[in-house]
Amino acid sequence: MTERDKAQPDGAESAGVSRRDFVTRTAAAGAGLVIVPRHVLGRGFQAPSDTVNIATVGVSGMGASNTTAVLSQNIVAFCDVDYGLLDARIEQWKKQAAAAATAAPAAPRPGARPRREPTAAQLAANEKRPRANAAENLTRFVDVQLPKIQKYRDYREMLEKQKDIDAVIIATPDHMHATIAVAAMDAGKHVYVQKPLCWSVDEARVLSKKAKDNPKLVTQMGNQGHSRDEARLGYEYITSGAIGDIREVHVWTNRPLGYWPQGVPRPAPLPARLQDPATANARWRGPDVDARVAAALTGNYQPSDQLAWDLFLGVAPKVDYHPIYHPFNWRGWVDWGQGALGDMGAHLIDHPFWSLKLGFPTVIETKSTPFNGASYPLATSTYYEFPARGSMPAVKLTWYDGGLTPPKPAEIGDENLNGEGGILYIGSKGKMMQETYGLNPRLLPDAKHASTARPKQVLPRIPHEAHEMNWVDTIRGHQEISCPFDYAAQLTEVMLLGIVSLRAGGKIHYDAANRRITNKITSENNRDGGVDPNQFLSREYRT
């Protein structure tokens, strides 16, 4: 499958001896653990007994990034429904390896945030795990591993045939995350799943239970900001009471921002009412314009012989191939993605959800620009109400996407809100902002930030802020996991409830303990008792 534009690589070799440290600390029953021969690793690399055999499902986009982050390990298999993207990604790795052999250090990108010096906490964390030599890892991967890596289109075949896999990275479109993760966990594999964790609320509950029932399997969701020092500092500002009791939070992103199309009709032939020359020119109302746009998008498009379209569809409904869907654009379509909220909520809602221990909301309402039910709207606002938690007051959290933003706080004066996205906390003793991924926590006004002591560190720092290697090192028994499924599934469920409200067309009241929406939604168009939003908590899988 494909997240961003996923793709997958080729062939592998294994020996079947269990590895002592891995077995004693974290191996799941039935997992085949493999010693990697010293000649495979090369000089200067970690001991074979300390290396995890990893497969990636969905390789070309975020899957490639995730794989690159763990090249110190043994990559043994790639699985992707689109061999064209997979092969292109492999060629890219080869070119990068060749360039790395002679490259001078890269200059910082124009406008990039300056690299901050590591804090004492990060230096201490880094000392426990020295940074791997990325260029050497890439060269070893290309020269030694790539020729042996096994290549698959179907994850089921990979899991059945390849017994040397210890752990699986899943970076497909959202609709296949849960299906593949469950299959991998049933096969005794540790799993790293890109955000959002899954496509439906039901799937979030299934993955949470699966992780609970398999405590020896290490699970992680790919919201890398959760492992960033600045995000953890932001948590510590909030939990230390620096801005008092918090009853209001605003979260915004600029996505989709043209990264992928939204608010477009599904390609379809021109309806008969617009084909009659006698009347067609008179029909230019909104629905007629949408129909004309849909017709303009149609064409005789066939998937390449490198793409297994039916495997791309997976458990989702049957839809004819169109290049507006794949690669990457699937994110804006209800069948496969979760729009801007699913894409960026895990990087933004994560931080108030974490620091305020929000749990599940009781009321959710999403309002949007026009929504056709197939492609997510151009812009939405979602209003969440979270009940009080112990001594912590109830919280109202508002999400904005597609260019919508909250009112600008007076404390920042002429400065504009961050155009990419951010978080604004409003407390009884002040306000705080964070950027996307939880970066740059900043008390408002600046004078308050300058006069407030840095909070006491209460969270561990992840060595080199390396989210993927945190997963690997937890498998190896050397770290604690950053964002396991028991946390990630709850965060994802909160995000997906906003999608449920959007699809149901109104405000929903949620009984989280029973995983049930307690109201129906009525409107002028629903005179038969209204819409039952519970139908949007799950989906019927295509066989």
XYZ file of C-alpha atoms in Angstrom:
543
model
C 0.000 0.000 0.000
C 1.075 3.617 0.048
C 1.284 6.554 2.571
C 2.408 9.731 0.792
C 3.140 7.600 -2.262
C 4.214 4.274 -0.737
C 6.295 1.650 -2.493
C 8.420 -1.455 -1.655
C 11.873 -3.310 -2.339
C 13.451 -6.802 -3.054
C 15.043 -10.291 -1.624
C 16.595 -11.706 1.761
C 18.743 -14.239 3.525
C 18.353 -15.577 7.043
C 19.638 -18.010 9.643
C 17.232 -19.395 12.231
C 18.833 -18.921 15.657
C 17.086 -16.940 18.408
C 18.841 -13.892 19.810
C 19.480 -13.951 23.542
C 18.720 -10.409 24.611
C 15.745 -10.033 22.292
C 14.224 -13.329 23.397
C 14.651 -12.717 27.113
C 13.299 -9.188 27.055
C 10.598 -8.796 24.432
C 10.152 -11.689 22.030
C 6.571 -12.717 21.388
C 5.771 -16.404 21.483
C 6.184 -17.850 18.036
C 8.284 -14.988 16.635
C 11.239 -16.318 14.642
C 14.271 -14.329 15.754
C 17.360 -14.387 13.640
C 21.062 -13.848 14.167
C 22.388 -11.551 11.486
C 25.824 -12.720 10.312
C 28.711 -10.399 11.168
C 29.718 -10.105 7.484
C 26.280 -8.647 6.745
C 26.768 -5.882 9.275
C 30.271 -4.876 8.352
C 32.940 -3.366 10.521
C 31.907 -0.989 13.316
C 28.222 -1.906 13.498
C 26.261 -3.189 16.486
C 26.418 -6.830 17.520
C 24.318 -9.259 15.475
C 22.338 -10.287 18.559
C 21.274 -6.675 18.941
C 19.849 -6.210 15.443
C 16.146 -6.348 14.555
C 14.921 -7.793 11.245
C 12.427 -5.284 9.816
C 9.937 -5.369 6.942
C 8.196 -2.275 5.565
C 4.698 -2.305 4.059
C 4.177 0.848 1.981
C 7.632 2.086 1.120
C 7.764 5.122 -1.095
C 6.637 8.064 1.049
C 6.613 8.017 4.843
C 7.498 4.335 4.672
C 10.780 5.294 3.016
C 11.420 7.903 5.691
C 10.663 5.413 8.466
C 12.871 2.779 6.839
C 15.728 5.241 6.398
C 15.513 6.015 10.117
C 16.185 2.351 11.000
C 18.913 1.491 8.501
C 21.177 0.517 11.397
C 18.987 -2.598 11.562
C 18.546 -5.444 9.079
C 15.903 -4.626 6.449
C 14.681 -7.980 5.128
C 11.462 -7.347 3.164
C 9.483 -4.700 1.316
C 5.807 -4.938 0.440
C 4.014 -2.483 -1.816
C 1.072 -2.692 -4.178
C 2.870 -0.368 -6.620
C 6.199 -1.765 -7.830
C 6.700 1.348 -9.950
C 6.873 3.534 -6.846
C 8.868 0.906 -5.031
C 11.511 0.618 -7.717
C 11.741 4.401 -8.006
C 12.330 4.622 -4.265
C 15.053 1.968 -4.448
C 16.803 3.931 -7.197
C 16.580 7.028 -5.015
C 18.329 5.221 -2.156
C 21.057 4.115 -4.540
C 21.588 7.681 -5.774
C 21.627 8.988 -2.197
C 24.247 6.419 -1.230
C 26.424 7.379 -4.185
C 26.061 11.066 -3.394
C 26.765 10.531 0.306
C 30.152 9.046 -0.528
C 31.416 12.409 -1.814
C 28.970 14.950 -0.388
C 29.946 17.958 1.680
C 27.741 18.719 4.705
C 24.381 20.062 3.536
C 23.691 23.753 4.039
C 20.569 24.552 6.052
C 17.413 25.131 3.995
C 16.431 28.801 3.581
C 13.942 29.690 6.292
C 14.595 26.504 8.279
C 14.458 26.812 12.062
C 17.975 27.033 13.492
C 19.142 23.826 15.111
C 19.034 24.283 18.871
C 21.918 23.047 20.981
C 21.019 19.847 22.850
C 19.837 20.318 26.413
C 21.526 18.543 29.310
C 18.654 16.043 29.328
C 19.100 15.324 25.629
C 22.874 15.024 25.970
C 22.324 12.471 28.734
C 19.855 10.571 26.559
C 22.183 10.712 23.551
C 25.023 9.316 25.643
C 23.007 6.127 26.187
C 22.694 5.676 22.444
C 25.431 7.190 20.252
C 24.117 8.453 16.927
C 24.621 5.983 14.097
C 26.636 7.036 11.074
C 23.836 7.633 8.567
C 26.082 7.572 5.494
C 27.661 4.255 6.515
C 24.254 2.748 7.265
C 22.920 3.851 3.889
C 25.942 2.442 2.062
C 25.661 -0.890 3.883
C 21.930 -1.001 3.155
C 22.403 -0.379 -0.563
C 25.476 -2.570 -1.067
C 24.660 -5.495 1.233
C 20.960 -5.587 2.074
C 19.137 -4.351 -1.034
C 20.273 -7.244 -3.242
C 18.843 -9.695 -0.678
C 15.626 -7.945 0.337
C 12.467 -9.886 -0.525
C 9.819 -7.995 -2.508
C 6.058 -8.552 -2.191
C 2.805 -6.964 -3.349
C 0.572 -8.677 -0.771
C 1.361 -8.353 2.938
C -0.411 -11.683 3.604
C 2.039 -13.525 1.375
C 4.953 -11.754 3.049
C 3.835 -12.719 6.557
C 3.146 -16.299 5.501
C 6.369 -16.923 3.602
C 9.032 -14.861 5.320
C 9.755 -16.216 8.785
C 12.799 -14.077 9.608
C 10.764 -10.880 10.172
C 10.797 -9.564 13.753
C 9.038 -6.240 13.243
C 6.909 -4.494 10.628
C 6.626 -0.815 9.652
C 3.181 -0.060 8.180
C 2.921 3.117 6.106
C 0.065 2.379 3.719
C -3.052 4.505 3.189
C -5.064 4.825 6.394
C -7.740 2.282 5.485
C -5.307 -0.662 5.604
C -3.364 0.234 8.760
C -5.459 -1.818 11.170
C -5.886 -4.837 8.894
C -2.153 -5.210 8.307
C -1.217 -4.405 11.920
C -3.569 -7.080 13.258
C -2.184 -9.646 10.805
C 1.391 -8.766 11.765
C 0.656 -8.928 15.492
C -1.129 -12.246 15.052
C 2.100 -13.457 13.436
C 4.067 -12.327 16.508
C 5.611 -9.206 14.961
C 6.256 -5.866 16.633
C 4.555 -3.061 14.698
C 5.162 0.596 13.899
C 2.084 2.162 12.256
C 1.989 5.556 10.599
C -0.571 8.061 11.826
C -3.505 8.049 11.967
C -3.368 4.666 13.630
C -6.413 3.440 11.717
C -9.451 4.428 9.644
C -12.368 3.852 12.051
C -13.249 4.073 15.730
C -13.914 0.330 15.833
C -10.439 -0.355 14.467
C -8.911 1.847 17.188
C -10.623 -0.294 19.824
C -9.465 -3.516 18.126
C -5.826 -2.362 17.981
C -5.900 -1.192 21.588
C -7.165 -4.593 22.721
C -4.742 -6.454 20.481
C -1.815 -4.577 22.053
C -3.159 -5.189 25.567
C -3.564 -8.902 24.847
C 0.006 -9.112 23.473
C 2.106 -7.159 26.001
C 5.404 -8.555 24.705
C 4.856 -6.951 21.304
C 6.189 -3.397 21.039
C 3.800 -1.012 19.276
C 4.334 2.576 18.176
C 2.335 5.115 16.162
C 4.282 7.332 13.769
C 3.594 10.753 15.259
C 7.245 11.714 15.557
C 6.577 14.918 17.481
C 5.741 12.815 20.534
C 9.459 12.065 20.836
C 10.662 15.649 20.442
C 12.291 17.432 23.382
C 10.281 20.608 22.826
C 6.994 18.695 22.890
C 8.002 17.153 26.196
C 8.995 20.540 27.557
C 5.556 21.817 26.547
C 3.974 18.953 28.494
C 6.040 19.962 31.512
C 4.977 23.619 31.281
C 1.319 22.600 31.209
C 1.487 19.954 33.952
C 3.551 22.226 36.220
C 0.651 24.694 36.312
C 2.554 27.469 34.539
C -0.695 28.864 33.072
C -3.089 27.530 35.708
C -6.279 25.610 35.019
C -6.983 25.189 31.315
C -10.558 25.180 30.069
C -10.051 26.148 26.416
C -7.692 24.920 23.675
C -7.499 25.861 19.980
C -5.654 23.702 17.430
C -5.193 24.569 13.748
C -3.426 23.426 10.579
C -3.111 24.802 7.073
C -3.679 21.348 5.517
C -4.728 20.243 2.965
C -3.213 23.427 1.436
C -3.036 21.851 -1.989
C -0.880 18.959 -0.824
C -3.774 16.745 -1.872
C -7.181 17.632 -3.397
C -10.294 17.934 -1.233
C -13.780 19.242 -1.903
C -13.832 17.716 -5.390
C -16.479 15.419 -6.901
C -15.735 11.819 -7.728
C -15.008 11.456 -11.473
C -18.254 10.451 -13.239
C -19.817 10.707 -16.708
C -21.956 13.748 -17.496
C -25.571 13.055 -16.449
C -28.304 12.988 -19.084
C -29.839 16.265 -17.944
C -26.672 18.079 -19.028
C -26.285 16.266 -22.332
C -29.437 17.651 -23.995
C -28.289 20.558 -26.230
C -31.668 22.229 -25.824
C -31.382 22.622 -22.053
C -27.773 21.997 -21.039
C -26.575 25.582 -21.411
C -29.257 26.767 -19.001
C -28.024 24.487 -16.225
C -25.193 26.101 -14.271
C -26.387 25.857 -10.686
C -24.080 24.477 -8.008
C -24.977 20.785 -8.529
C -24.699 21.215 -12.298
C -21.244 22.759 -11.992
C -20.168 19.885 -9.721
C -21.463 17.393 -12.273
C -19.541 19.153 -15.045
C -16.360 19.092 -12.961
C -16.860 15.378 -12.275
C -17.311 14.751 -15.992
C -14.216 16.797 -16.821
C -12.203 14.517 -14.533
C -13.299 11.339 -16.271
C -11.085 9.616 -18.796
C -9.914 6.238 -19.959
C -7.358 5.826 -17.201
C -5.874 2.404 -16.525
C -3.511 1.512 -13.713
C 0.013 0.684 -14.803
C 1.023 -2.957 -14.872
C 3.170 -2.133 -11.831
C 0.126 -1.304 -9.657
C -2.128 -3.988 -8.166
C -5.224 -1.786 -7.845
C -7.386 -4.414 -6.148
C -4.739 -4.822 -3.440
C -4.618 -1.038 -3.056
C -8.380 -1.044 -2.421
C -7.968 -3.792 0.152
C -10.909 -3.789 2.580
C -12.401 -0.580 1.107
C -15.288 -0.507 -1.414
C -14.686 -1.273 -5.061
C -13.823 1.922 -6.976
C -12.413 2.160 -10.491
C -8.838 3.352 -10.720
C -8.171 7.043 -11.393
C -4.867 8.940 -11.026
C -6.643 11.474 -8.793
C -6.642 8.756 -6.107
C -3.124 7.343 -6.217
C -0.423 8.022 -5.299
C -0.811 10.168 -2.164
C -4.102 11.877 -3.080
C -6.007 9.061 -1.366
C -5.768 11.097 1.847
C -8.547 13.441 0.718
C -11.010 10.628 -0.119
C -13.292 9.144 2.522
C -12.796 5.583 1.242
C -9.093 5.539 2.138
C -8.037 8.578 4.183
C -9.125 10.858 7.016
C -8.436 14.277 5.517
C -6.590 17.035 7.329
C -7.877 16.013 10.760
C -6.570 12.465 10.354
C -3.311 13.647 8.832
C -2.349 16.408 11.257
C -4.445 15.760 14.368
C -1.888 13.218 15.530
C 0.788 15.935 15.336
C -1.303 18.667 16.989
C -4.189 17.358 19.113
C -1.624 14.947 20.530
C -0.112 17.585 22.815
C -3.177 18.878 24.686
C -4.581 15.329 24.748
C -1.336 14.209 26.410
C -0.649 17.037 28.836
C -4.277 17.599 29.915
C -5.099 13.873 30.118
C -8.270 14.611 28.162
C -9.560 11.099 27.679
C -12.681 10.818 25.504
C -15.033 13.702 24.635
C -18.752 13.583 25.363
C -19.887 16.030 22.665
C -18.415 16.458 19.184
C -19.616 18.683 16.357
C -17.934 19.268 13.004
C -18.951 22.125 10.721
C -17.521 22.487 7.255
C -17.593 23.953 3.795
C -19.799 21.868 1.445
C -19.228 18.109 1.798
C -20.212 15.663 -0.950
C -19.635 12.538 1.133
C -16.814 11.243 -1.075
C -14.054 13.865 -0.822
C -13.411 15.727 2.426
C -14.450 19.411 2.521
C -12.034 22.218 1.815
C -12.183 23.374 5.440
C -13.647 22.182 8.736
C -13.973 23.199 12.365
C -14.576 20.541 15.004
C -15.789 21.391 18.504
C -14.981 18.891 21.265
C -16.246 18.949 24.840
C -14.204 16.950 27.359
C -15.548 16.411 30.876
C -13.697 17.261 34.095
C -10.995 14.793 35.125
C -10.453 14.642 38.893
C -9.308 18.118 39.921
C -8.887 19.212 36.282
C -11.763 21.257 34.825
C -13.793 20.457 31.715
C -12.114 21.498 28.462
C -13.481 22.793 25.165
C -11.096 22.047 22.306
C -11.624 23.466 18.818
C -9.928 22.126 15.689
C -9.520 24.227 12.515
C -8.179 23.211 9.100
C -8.156 24.383 5.480
C -7.018 27.920 6.357
C -9.407 28.514 9.246
C -7.734 29.739 12.430
C -8.737 30.760 15.961
C -8.914 34.403 17.021
C -5.399 35.770 17.426
C -4.430 36.249 21.102
C -3.855 39.894 22.005
C -0.604 38.962 23.750
C 1.261 38.443 20.450
C 0.584 41.975 19.223
C 1.280 42.493 15.513
C 2.669 38.980 15.101
C 0.531 36.596 13.053
C -0.419 33.102 14.110
C 1.889 30.446 12.696
C 0.675 29.838 9.156
C 1.466 26.116 9.170
C -0.457 25.356 12.329
C -0.257 25.395 16.081
C -1.848 25.014 19.499
C -3.163 27.746 21.801
C -3.902 26.911 25.441
C -5.949 29.402 27.469
C -5.456 29.026 31.209
C -6.538 30.838 34.351
C -3.011 32.285 34.783
C -1.996 32.878 31.180
C -1.703 31.341 27.748
C 0.752 29.095 25.926
C 1.360 28.324 22.246
C 3.099 25.446 20.501
C 3.859 24.905 16.850
C 3.124 21.760 14.825
C 4.668 18.607 16.357
C 4.590 20.379 19.744
C 7.612 22.521 18.913
C 8.576 25.838 20.494
C 6.394 25.914 23.625
C 6.017 29.580 24.513
C 4.196 31.253 27.380
C 2.305 34.443 26.546
C 3.120 37.242 26.701
C 6.864 36.997 26.081
C 7.549 38.736 29.402
C 5.782 35.907 31.225
C 7.837 33.352 29.333
C 11.073 35.146 30.226
C 10.152 35.439 33.911
C 8.913 31.864 34.366
C 11.435 29.266 35.454
C 11.899 26.294 33.170
C 9.714 23.522 34.587
C 11.199 20.473 36.263
C 11.836 17.612 33.863
C 9.298 14.832 34.437
C 9.446 13.004 31.096
C 12.447 11.086 29.752
C 14.121 12.438 26.626
C 14.324 10.188 23.580
C 17.925 9.805 22.337
C 18.423 12.068 19.315
C 14.607 12.562 19.337
C 14.577 9.472 17.096
C 11.005 8.136 17.140
C 11.606 5.079 14.947
C 14.783 4.079 16.786
C 12.907 4.489 20.068
C 10.657 1.674 18.794
C 13.666 -0.438 17.776
C 15.494 0.169 21.048
C 12.386 -0.715 23.050
C 12.175 -4.002 21.108
C 15.827 -4.527 22.063
C 14.993 -3.783 25.705
C 17.024 -0.557 25.966
C 14.300 2.164 26.075
C 10.658 2.731 27.013
C 8.253 3.207 24.121
C 7.188 6.767 23.286
C 3.696 6.398 21.751
C 2.315 2.862 22.224
C -1.072 1.737 20.967
C -2.780 2.050 24.357
C -2.216 5.811 24.088
C -2.278 6.182 20.294
C -5.605 4.371 19.911
C -7.352 6.794 22.274
C -5.865 9.834 20.546
C -6.869 8.431 17.157
C -10.404 7.719 18.354
C -10.784 11.366 19.413
C -9.649 12.510 15.963
C -11.931 10.064 14.146
C -14.977 11.145 16.170
C -14.634 14.489 14.405
C -14.880 12.631 11.083
C -17.926 10.721 12.370
C -19.702 14.000 13.163
C -18.833 15.347 9.711
C -20.164 12.260 7.924
C -23.283 12.079 10.111
C -24.020 15.738 9.455
C -24.378 17.107 12.973
C -23.544 17.126 16.676
C -23.018 13.763 18.350
C -23.171 12.766 22.011
C -20.663 10.034 22.800
C -20.766 7.323 25.452
C -17.142 6.184 25.306
C -17.525 3.426 27.906
C -20.002 1.656 25.647
C -18.530 2.931 22.351
C -21.910 4.312 21.380
C -23.400 7.564 20.092
C -26.583 8.201 22.048
C -28.419 10.572 19.704
C -29.735 10.582 16.153
C -29.252 13.541 13.848
C -32.283 15.118 12.256
C -32.606 17.852 9.653
C -35.124 19.146 7.147
C -33.959 16.417 4.785
C -34.299 13.650 7.390
C -37.952 13.231 8.219
C -37.846 9.494 8.915
C -36.329 9.592 12.394
C -32.939 10.947 11.442
C -29.472 9.539 10.816
C -27.938 7.076 13.274
C -24.293 8.221 13.553
C -23.237 4.839 14.968
C -23.026 3.529 11.402
C -19.939 5.710 10.909
C -17.991 4.156 13.805
C -17.089 1.161 11.657
C -17.258 -0.157 8.098
C -18.137 -3.413 6.433
C -14.959 -4.829 4.919
C -14.843 -5.869 1.288
C -13.763 -9.508 1.098
